[in-house]
Coordinates of N, CA and C in Angstrom, one line a residue:
X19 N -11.8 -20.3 -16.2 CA -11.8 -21.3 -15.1 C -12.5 -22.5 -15.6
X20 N -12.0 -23.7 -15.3 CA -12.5 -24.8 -15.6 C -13.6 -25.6 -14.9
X21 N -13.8 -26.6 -15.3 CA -14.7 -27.4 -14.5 C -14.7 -28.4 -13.0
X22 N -13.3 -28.4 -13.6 CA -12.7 -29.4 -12.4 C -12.7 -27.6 -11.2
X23 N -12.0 -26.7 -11.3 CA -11.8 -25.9 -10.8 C -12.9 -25.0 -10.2
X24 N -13.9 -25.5 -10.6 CA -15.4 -24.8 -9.6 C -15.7 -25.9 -8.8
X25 N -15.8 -27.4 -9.1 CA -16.1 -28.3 -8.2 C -14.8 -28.2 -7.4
X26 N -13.9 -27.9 -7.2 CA -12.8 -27.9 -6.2 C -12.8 -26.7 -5.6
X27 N -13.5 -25.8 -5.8 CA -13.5 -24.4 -5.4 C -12.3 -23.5 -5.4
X28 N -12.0 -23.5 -6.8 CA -10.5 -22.8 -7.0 C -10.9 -22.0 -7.7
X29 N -10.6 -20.5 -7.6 CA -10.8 -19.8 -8.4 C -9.5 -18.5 -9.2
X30 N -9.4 -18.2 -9.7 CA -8.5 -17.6 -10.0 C -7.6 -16.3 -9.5
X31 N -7.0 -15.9 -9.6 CA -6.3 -14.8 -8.3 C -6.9 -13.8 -9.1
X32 N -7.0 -12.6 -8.1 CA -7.3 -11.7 -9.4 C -6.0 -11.0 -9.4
X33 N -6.5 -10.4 -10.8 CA -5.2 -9.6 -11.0 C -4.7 -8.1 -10.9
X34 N -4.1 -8.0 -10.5 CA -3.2 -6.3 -9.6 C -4.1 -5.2 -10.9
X35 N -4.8 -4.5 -10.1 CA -5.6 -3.0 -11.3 C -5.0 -2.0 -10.4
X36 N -3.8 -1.5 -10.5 CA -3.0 -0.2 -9.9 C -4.3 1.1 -10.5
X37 N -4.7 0.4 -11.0 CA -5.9 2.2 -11.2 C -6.8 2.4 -10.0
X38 N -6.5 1.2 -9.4 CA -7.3 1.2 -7.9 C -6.9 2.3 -6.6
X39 N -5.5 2.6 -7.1 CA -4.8 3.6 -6.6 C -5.2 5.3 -6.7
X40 N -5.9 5.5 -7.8 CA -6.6 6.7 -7.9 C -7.9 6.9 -7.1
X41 N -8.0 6.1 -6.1 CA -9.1 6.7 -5.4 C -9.0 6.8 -4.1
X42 N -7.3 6.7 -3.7 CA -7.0 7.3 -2.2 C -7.3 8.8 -2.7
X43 N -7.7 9.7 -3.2 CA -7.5 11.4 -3.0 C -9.3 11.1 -2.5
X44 N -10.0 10.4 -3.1 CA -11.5 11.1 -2.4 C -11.3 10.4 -1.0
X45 N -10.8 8.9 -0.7 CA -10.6 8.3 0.7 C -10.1 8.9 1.3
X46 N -9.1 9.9 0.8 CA -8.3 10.9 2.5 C -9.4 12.0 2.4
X47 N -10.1 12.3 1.8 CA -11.4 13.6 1.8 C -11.9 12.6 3.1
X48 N -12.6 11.4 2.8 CA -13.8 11.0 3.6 C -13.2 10.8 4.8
X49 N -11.5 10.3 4.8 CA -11.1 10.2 6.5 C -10.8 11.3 7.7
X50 N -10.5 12.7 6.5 CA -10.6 13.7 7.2 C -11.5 14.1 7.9
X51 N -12.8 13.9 6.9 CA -14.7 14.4 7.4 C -15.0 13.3 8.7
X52 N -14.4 12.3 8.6 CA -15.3 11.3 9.1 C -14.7 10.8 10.6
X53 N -13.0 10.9 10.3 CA -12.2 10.6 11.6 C -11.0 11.4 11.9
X54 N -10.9 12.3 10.9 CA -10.2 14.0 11.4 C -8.6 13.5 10.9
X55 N -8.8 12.2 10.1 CA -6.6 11.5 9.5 C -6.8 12.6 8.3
X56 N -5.4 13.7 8.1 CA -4.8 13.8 7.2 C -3.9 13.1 6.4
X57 N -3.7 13.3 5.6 CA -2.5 12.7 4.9 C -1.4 13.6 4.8
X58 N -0.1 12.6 5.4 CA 0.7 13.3 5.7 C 1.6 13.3 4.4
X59 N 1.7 13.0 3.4 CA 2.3 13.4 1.6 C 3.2 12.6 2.1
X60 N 3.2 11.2 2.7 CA 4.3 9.9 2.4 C 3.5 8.6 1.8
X61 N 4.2 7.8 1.2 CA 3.6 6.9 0.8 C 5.0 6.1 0.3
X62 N 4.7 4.4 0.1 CA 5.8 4.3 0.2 C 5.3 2.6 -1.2
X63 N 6.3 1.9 -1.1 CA 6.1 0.9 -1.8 C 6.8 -0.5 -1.7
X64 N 6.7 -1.7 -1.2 CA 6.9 -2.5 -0.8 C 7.1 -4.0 -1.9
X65 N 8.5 -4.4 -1.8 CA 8.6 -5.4 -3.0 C 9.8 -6.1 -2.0
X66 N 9.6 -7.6 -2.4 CA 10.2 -8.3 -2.3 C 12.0 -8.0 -2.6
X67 N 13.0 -8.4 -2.2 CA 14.5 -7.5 -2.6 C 15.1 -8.2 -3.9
X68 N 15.6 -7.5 -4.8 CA 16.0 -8.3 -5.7 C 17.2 -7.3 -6.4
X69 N 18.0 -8.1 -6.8 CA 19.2 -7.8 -7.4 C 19.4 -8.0 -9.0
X70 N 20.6 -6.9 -9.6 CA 21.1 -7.3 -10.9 C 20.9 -5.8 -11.4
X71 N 21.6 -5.9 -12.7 CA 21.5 -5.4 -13.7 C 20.3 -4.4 -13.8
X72 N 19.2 -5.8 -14.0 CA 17.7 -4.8 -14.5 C 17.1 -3.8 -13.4
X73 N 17.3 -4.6 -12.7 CA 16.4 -3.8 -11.0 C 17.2 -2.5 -11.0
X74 N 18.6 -2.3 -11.0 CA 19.3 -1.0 -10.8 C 19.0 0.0 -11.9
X75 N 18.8 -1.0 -13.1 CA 18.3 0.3 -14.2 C 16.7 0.9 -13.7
X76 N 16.2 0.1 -13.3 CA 14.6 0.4 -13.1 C 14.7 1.5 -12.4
X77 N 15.8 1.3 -11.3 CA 15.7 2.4 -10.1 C 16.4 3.2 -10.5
X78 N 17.5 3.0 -10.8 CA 17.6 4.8 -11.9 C 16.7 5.2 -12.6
X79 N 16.0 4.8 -13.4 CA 14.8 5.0 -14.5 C 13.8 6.0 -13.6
X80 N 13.5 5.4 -12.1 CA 12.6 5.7 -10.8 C 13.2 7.1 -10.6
X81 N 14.1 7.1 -9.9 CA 15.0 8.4 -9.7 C 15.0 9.1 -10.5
X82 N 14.7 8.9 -11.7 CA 15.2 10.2 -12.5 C 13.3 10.7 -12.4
X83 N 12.4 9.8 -12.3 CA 11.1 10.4 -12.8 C 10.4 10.5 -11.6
X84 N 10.5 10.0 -10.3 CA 10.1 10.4 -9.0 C 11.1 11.0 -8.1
X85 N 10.6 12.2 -7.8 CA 11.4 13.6 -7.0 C 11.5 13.0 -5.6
X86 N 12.9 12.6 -5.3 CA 13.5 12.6 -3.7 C 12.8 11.1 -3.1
X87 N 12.9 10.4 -3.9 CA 12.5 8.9 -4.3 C 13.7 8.7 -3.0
X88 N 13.5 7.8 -2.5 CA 14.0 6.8 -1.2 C 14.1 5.3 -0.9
X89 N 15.3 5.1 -0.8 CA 15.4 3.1 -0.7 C 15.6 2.6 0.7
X90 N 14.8 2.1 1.1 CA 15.7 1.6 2.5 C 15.1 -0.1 2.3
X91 N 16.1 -1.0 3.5 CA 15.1 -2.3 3.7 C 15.0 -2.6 5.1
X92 N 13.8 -3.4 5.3 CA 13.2 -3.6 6.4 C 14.1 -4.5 7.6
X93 N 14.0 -4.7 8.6 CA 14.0 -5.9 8.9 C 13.9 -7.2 8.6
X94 N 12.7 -7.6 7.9 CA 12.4 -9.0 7.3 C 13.0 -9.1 5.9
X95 N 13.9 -7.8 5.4 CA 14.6 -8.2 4.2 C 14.0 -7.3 3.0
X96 N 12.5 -7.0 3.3 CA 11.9 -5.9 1.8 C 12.6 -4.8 1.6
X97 N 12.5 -4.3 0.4 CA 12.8 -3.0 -0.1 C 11.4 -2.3 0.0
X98 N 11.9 -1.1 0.6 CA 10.9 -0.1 0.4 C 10.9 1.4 -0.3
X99 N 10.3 1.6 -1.2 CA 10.5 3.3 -2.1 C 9.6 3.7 -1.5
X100 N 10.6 5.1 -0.7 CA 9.5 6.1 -0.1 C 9.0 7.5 -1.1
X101 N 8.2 7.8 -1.2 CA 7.8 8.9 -2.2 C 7.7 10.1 -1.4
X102 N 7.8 10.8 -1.3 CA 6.9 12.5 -0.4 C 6.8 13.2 -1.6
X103 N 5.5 14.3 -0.8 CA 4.9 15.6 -1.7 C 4.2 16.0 -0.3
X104 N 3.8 17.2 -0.8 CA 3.6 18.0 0.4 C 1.8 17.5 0.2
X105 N 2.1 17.6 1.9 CA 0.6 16.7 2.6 C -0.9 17.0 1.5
X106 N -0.9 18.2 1.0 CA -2.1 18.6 0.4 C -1.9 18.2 -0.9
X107 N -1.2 17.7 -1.4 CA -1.3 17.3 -3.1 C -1.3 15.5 -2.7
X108 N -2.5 14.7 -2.7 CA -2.7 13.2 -2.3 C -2.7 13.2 -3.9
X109 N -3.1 13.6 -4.7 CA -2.8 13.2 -6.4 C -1.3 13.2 -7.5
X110 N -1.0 14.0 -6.6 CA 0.4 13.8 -7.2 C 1.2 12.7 -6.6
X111 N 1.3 12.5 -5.0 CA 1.6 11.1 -4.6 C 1.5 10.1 -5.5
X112 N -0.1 9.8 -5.5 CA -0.7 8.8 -5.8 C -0.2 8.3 -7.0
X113 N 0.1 9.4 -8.0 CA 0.3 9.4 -9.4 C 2.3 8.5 -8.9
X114 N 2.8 9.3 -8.3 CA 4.4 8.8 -7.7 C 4.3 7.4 -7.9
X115 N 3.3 7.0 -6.5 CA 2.6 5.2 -6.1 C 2.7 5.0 -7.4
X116 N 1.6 5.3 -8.2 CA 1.5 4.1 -9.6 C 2.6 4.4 -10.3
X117 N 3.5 4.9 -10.7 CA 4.7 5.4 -11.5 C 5.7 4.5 -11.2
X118 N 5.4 4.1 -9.6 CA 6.8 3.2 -9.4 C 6.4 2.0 -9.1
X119 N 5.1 1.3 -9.2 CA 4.7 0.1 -9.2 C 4.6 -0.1 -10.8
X120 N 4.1 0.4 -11.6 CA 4.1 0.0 -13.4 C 5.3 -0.2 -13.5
X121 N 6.5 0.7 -12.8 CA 7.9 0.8 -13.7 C 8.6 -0.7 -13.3
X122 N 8.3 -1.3 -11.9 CA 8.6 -2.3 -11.0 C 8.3 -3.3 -11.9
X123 N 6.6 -3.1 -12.6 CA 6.0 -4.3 -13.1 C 6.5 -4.3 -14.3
X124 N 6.8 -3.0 -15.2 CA 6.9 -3.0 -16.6 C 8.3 -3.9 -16.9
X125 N 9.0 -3.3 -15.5 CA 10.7 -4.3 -15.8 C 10.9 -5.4 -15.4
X126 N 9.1 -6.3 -14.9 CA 9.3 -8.2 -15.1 C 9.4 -8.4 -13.7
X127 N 9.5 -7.0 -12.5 CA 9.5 -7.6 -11.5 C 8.0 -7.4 -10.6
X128 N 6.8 -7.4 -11.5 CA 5.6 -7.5 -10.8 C 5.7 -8.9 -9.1
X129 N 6.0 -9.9 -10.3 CA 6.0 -11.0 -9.2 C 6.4 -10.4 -7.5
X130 N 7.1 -9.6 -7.1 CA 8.0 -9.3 -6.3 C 7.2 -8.2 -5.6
X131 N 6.3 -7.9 -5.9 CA 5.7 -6.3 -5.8 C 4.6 -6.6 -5.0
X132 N 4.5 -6.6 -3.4 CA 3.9 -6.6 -2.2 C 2.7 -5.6 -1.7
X133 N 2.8 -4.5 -1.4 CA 2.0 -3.5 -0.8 C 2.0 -2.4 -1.5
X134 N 1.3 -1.3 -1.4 CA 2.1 -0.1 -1.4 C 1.2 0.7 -0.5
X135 N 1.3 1.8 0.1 CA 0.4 2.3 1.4 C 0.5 4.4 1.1
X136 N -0.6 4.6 1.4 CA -0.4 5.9 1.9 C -0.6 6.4 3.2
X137 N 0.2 7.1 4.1 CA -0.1 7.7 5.4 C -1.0 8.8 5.4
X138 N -1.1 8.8 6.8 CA -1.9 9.7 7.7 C -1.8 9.8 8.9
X139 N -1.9 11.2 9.1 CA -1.6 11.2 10.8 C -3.0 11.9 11.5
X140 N -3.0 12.0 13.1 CA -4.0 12.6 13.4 C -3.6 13.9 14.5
X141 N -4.3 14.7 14.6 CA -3.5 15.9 15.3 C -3.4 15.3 17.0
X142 N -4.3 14.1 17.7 CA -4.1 13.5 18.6 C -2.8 12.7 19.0
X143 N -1.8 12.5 17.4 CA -0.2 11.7 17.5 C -0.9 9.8 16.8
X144 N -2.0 10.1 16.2 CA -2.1 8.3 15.5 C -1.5 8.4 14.4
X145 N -1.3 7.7 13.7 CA -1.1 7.0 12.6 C -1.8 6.2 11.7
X146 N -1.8 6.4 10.5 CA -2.5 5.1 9.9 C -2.2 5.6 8.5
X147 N -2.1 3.8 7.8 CA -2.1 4.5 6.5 C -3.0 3.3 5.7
X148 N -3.3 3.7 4.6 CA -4.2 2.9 3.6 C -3.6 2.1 3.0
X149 N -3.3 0.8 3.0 CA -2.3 -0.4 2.2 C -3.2 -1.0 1.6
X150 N -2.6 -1.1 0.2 CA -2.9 -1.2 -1.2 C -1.8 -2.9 -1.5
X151 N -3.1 -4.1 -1.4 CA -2.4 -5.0 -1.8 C -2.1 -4.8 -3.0
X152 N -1.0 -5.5 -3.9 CA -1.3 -5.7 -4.9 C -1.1 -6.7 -5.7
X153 N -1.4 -8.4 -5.3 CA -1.6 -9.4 -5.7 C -2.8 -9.7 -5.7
X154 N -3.7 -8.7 -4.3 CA -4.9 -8.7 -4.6 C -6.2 -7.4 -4.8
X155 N -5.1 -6.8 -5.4 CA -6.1 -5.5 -5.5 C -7.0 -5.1 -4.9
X156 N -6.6 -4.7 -3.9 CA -7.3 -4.5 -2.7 C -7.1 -4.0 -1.5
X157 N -7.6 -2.9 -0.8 CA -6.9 -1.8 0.5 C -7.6 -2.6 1.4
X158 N -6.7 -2.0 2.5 CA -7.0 -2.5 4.1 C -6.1 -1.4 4.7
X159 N -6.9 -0.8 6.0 CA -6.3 0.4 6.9 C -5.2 -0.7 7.9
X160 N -4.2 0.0 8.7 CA -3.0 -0.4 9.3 C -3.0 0.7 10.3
X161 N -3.8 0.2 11.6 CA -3.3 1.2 12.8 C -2.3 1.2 13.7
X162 N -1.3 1.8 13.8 CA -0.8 0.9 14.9 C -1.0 2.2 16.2
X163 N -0.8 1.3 16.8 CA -1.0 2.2 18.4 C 0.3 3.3 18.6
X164 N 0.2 4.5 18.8 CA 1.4 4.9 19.0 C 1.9 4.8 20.5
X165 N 3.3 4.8 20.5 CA 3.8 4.5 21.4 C 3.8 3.1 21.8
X166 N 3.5 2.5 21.6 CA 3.3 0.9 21.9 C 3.8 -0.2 20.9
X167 N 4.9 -1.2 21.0 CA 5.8 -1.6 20.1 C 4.8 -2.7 19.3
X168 N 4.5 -2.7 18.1 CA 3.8 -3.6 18.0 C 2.5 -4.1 18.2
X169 N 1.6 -3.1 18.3 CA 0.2 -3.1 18.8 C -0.5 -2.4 17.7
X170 N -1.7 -2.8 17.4 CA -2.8 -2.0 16.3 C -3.9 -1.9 17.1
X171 N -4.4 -1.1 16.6 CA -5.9 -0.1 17.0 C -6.6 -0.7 16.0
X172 N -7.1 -2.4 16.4 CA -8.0 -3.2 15.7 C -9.4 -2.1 15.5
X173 N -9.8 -1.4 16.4 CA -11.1 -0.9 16.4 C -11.1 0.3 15.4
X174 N -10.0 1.2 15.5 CA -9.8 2.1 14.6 C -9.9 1.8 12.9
X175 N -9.3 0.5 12.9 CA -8.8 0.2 11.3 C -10.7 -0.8 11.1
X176 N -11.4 -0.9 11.9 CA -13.0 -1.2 11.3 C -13.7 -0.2 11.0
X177 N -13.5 1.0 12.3 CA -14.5 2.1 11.6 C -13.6 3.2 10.0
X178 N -12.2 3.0 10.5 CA -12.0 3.3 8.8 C -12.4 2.7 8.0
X179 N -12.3 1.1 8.1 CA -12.6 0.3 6.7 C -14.2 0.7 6.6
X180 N -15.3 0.7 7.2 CA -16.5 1.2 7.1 C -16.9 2.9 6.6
X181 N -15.6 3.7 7.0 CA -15.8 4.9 6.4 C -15.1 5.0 4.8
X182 N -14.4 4.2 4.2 CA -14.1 4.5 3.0 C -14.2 3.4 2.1
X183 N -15.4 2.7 2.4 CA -16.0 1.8 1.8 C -16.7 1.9 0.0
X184 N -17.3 3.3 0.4 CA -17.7 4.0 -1.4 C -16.4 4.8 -2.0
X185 N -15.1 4.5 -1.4 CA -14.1 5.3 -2.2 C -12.9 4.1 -2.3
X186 N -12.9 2.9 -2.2 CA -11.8 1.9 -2.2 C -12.3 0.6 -2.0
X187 N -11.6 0.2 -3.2 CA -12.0 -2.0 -3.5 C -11.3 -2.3 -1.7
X188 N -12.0 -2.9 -0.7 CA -11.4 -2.8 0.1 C -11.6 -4.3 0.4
X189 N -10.2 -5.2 1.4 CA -10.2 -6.6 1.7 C -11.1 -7.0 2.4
X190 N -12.1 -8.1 1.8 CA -12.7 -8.5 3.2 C -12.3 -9.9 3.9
X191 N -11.3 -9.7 3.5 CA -10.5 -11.4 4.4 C -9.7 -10.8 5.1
X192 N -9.9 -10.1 7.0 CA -9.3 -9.6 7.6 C -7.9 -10.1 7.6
X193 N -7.8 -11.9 7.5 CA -6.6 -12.5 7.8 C -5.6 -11.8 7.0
X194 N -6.0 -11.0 5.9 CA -5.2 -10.6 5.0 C -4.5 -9.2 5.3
X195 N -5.0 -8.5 6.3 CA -4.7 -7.3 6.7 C -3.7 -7.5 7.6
X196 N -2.7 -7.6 6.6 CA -1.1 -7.9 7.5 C -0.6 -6.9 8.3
X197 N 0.3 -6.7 9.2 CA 0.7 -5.2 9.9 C 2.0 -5.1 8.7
X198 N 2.1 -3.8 8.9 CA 3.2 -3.3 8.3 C 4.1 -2.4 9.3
X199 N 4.9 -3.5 10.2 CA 5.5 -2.9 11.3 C 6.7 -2.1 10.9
X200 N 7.7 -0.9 10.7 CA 8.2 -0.3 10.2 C 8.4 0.6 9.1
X201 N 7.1 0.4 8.1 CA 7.1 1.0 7.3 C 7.5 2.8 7.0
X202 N 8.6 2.6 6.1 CA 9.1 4.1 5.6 C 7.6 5.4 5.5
X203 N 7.7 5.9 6.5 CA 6.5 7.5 6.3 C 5.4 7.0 6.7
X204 N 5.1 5.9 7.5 CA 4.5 5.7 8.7 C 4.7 6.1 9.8

């Protein structure tokens, strides 16, 4: 960073550490002890939509190395890869998660590469999952209200963010804690 760039207060982005992703398996330990969310073995991954040649190879490349791998797109146009493993293995997911964001990144399309989240459900019927920026390396919880179109459980997603605080780089620029309305295994 330069000099002009501290007196202007610009500082540099940080950059995407997918190893940040290995420490949802202690965060679903502490959400279980702390607010009774399992993890329900979905998780998914969110990228900008892009076409050609390379991207089809990448996602064959995906398919062949993540089991029952899933494409769908949103409303607003993203692509989303859904992963499952059964609810009690959060490490083999997670391992899925990083496998298909390096392969995303390895094949030039990091730029494109948005979220990625893991779910949770609660035996009451909530939801929630752990989203994993990744332009800024950094989690933020996503409640939404069940049953209600478009509504989050603002109070829910603070006492999570305060319960898995010693297990995850977590956002503290709430503006940043986008909803993820639709998301695949949510």
């Amino acid at each position: 960073m330069g000099l002009f760039d501290s007196v202007f207060g610009r500082s540099r982005p940080v950059k995407p550490d997918l190893d940040q992703l290995f420490g949802l398996p202690s965060a679903a330990i502490t959400l279980e002890i702390a607010a009774g969310f399992r993890p329900t073995g979905t998780g998914s991954v969110c990228f900008a939509t892009v076409e050609g040649g390379a991207f089809d190879q990448v996602l064959r490349d995906l398919n062949d190395l993540v089991e029952g791998l899933r494409s769908s797109r949103d409303e607003y146009g993203y692509t989303w890869l859904l992963a499952e493993r059964p609810p009690e293995d959060v490490s083999a997911l997670v391992i899925d998660l990083h496998a298909i964001n390096t392969a995303l990144e390895d094949g030039g399309f990091g730029p494109q590469l948005l979220c990625s989240l893991a779910a949770f459900g609660h035996p009451d019927g909530r939801r929630l999952a752990l989203v994993y920026l990744y332009k800024r390396g950094t989690f933020y919880p996503f409640a939404p209200v069940p049953g209600v179109h478009e509504k989050r459980d603002t109070a829910l997603e603070i006492q999570v963010n305060a319960s898995v605080t010693d297990d995850l780089r977590l956002e503290s620029d709430l503006s940043r804690w986008f909803p993820v309305w639709g998301a695949p295994g949510l």
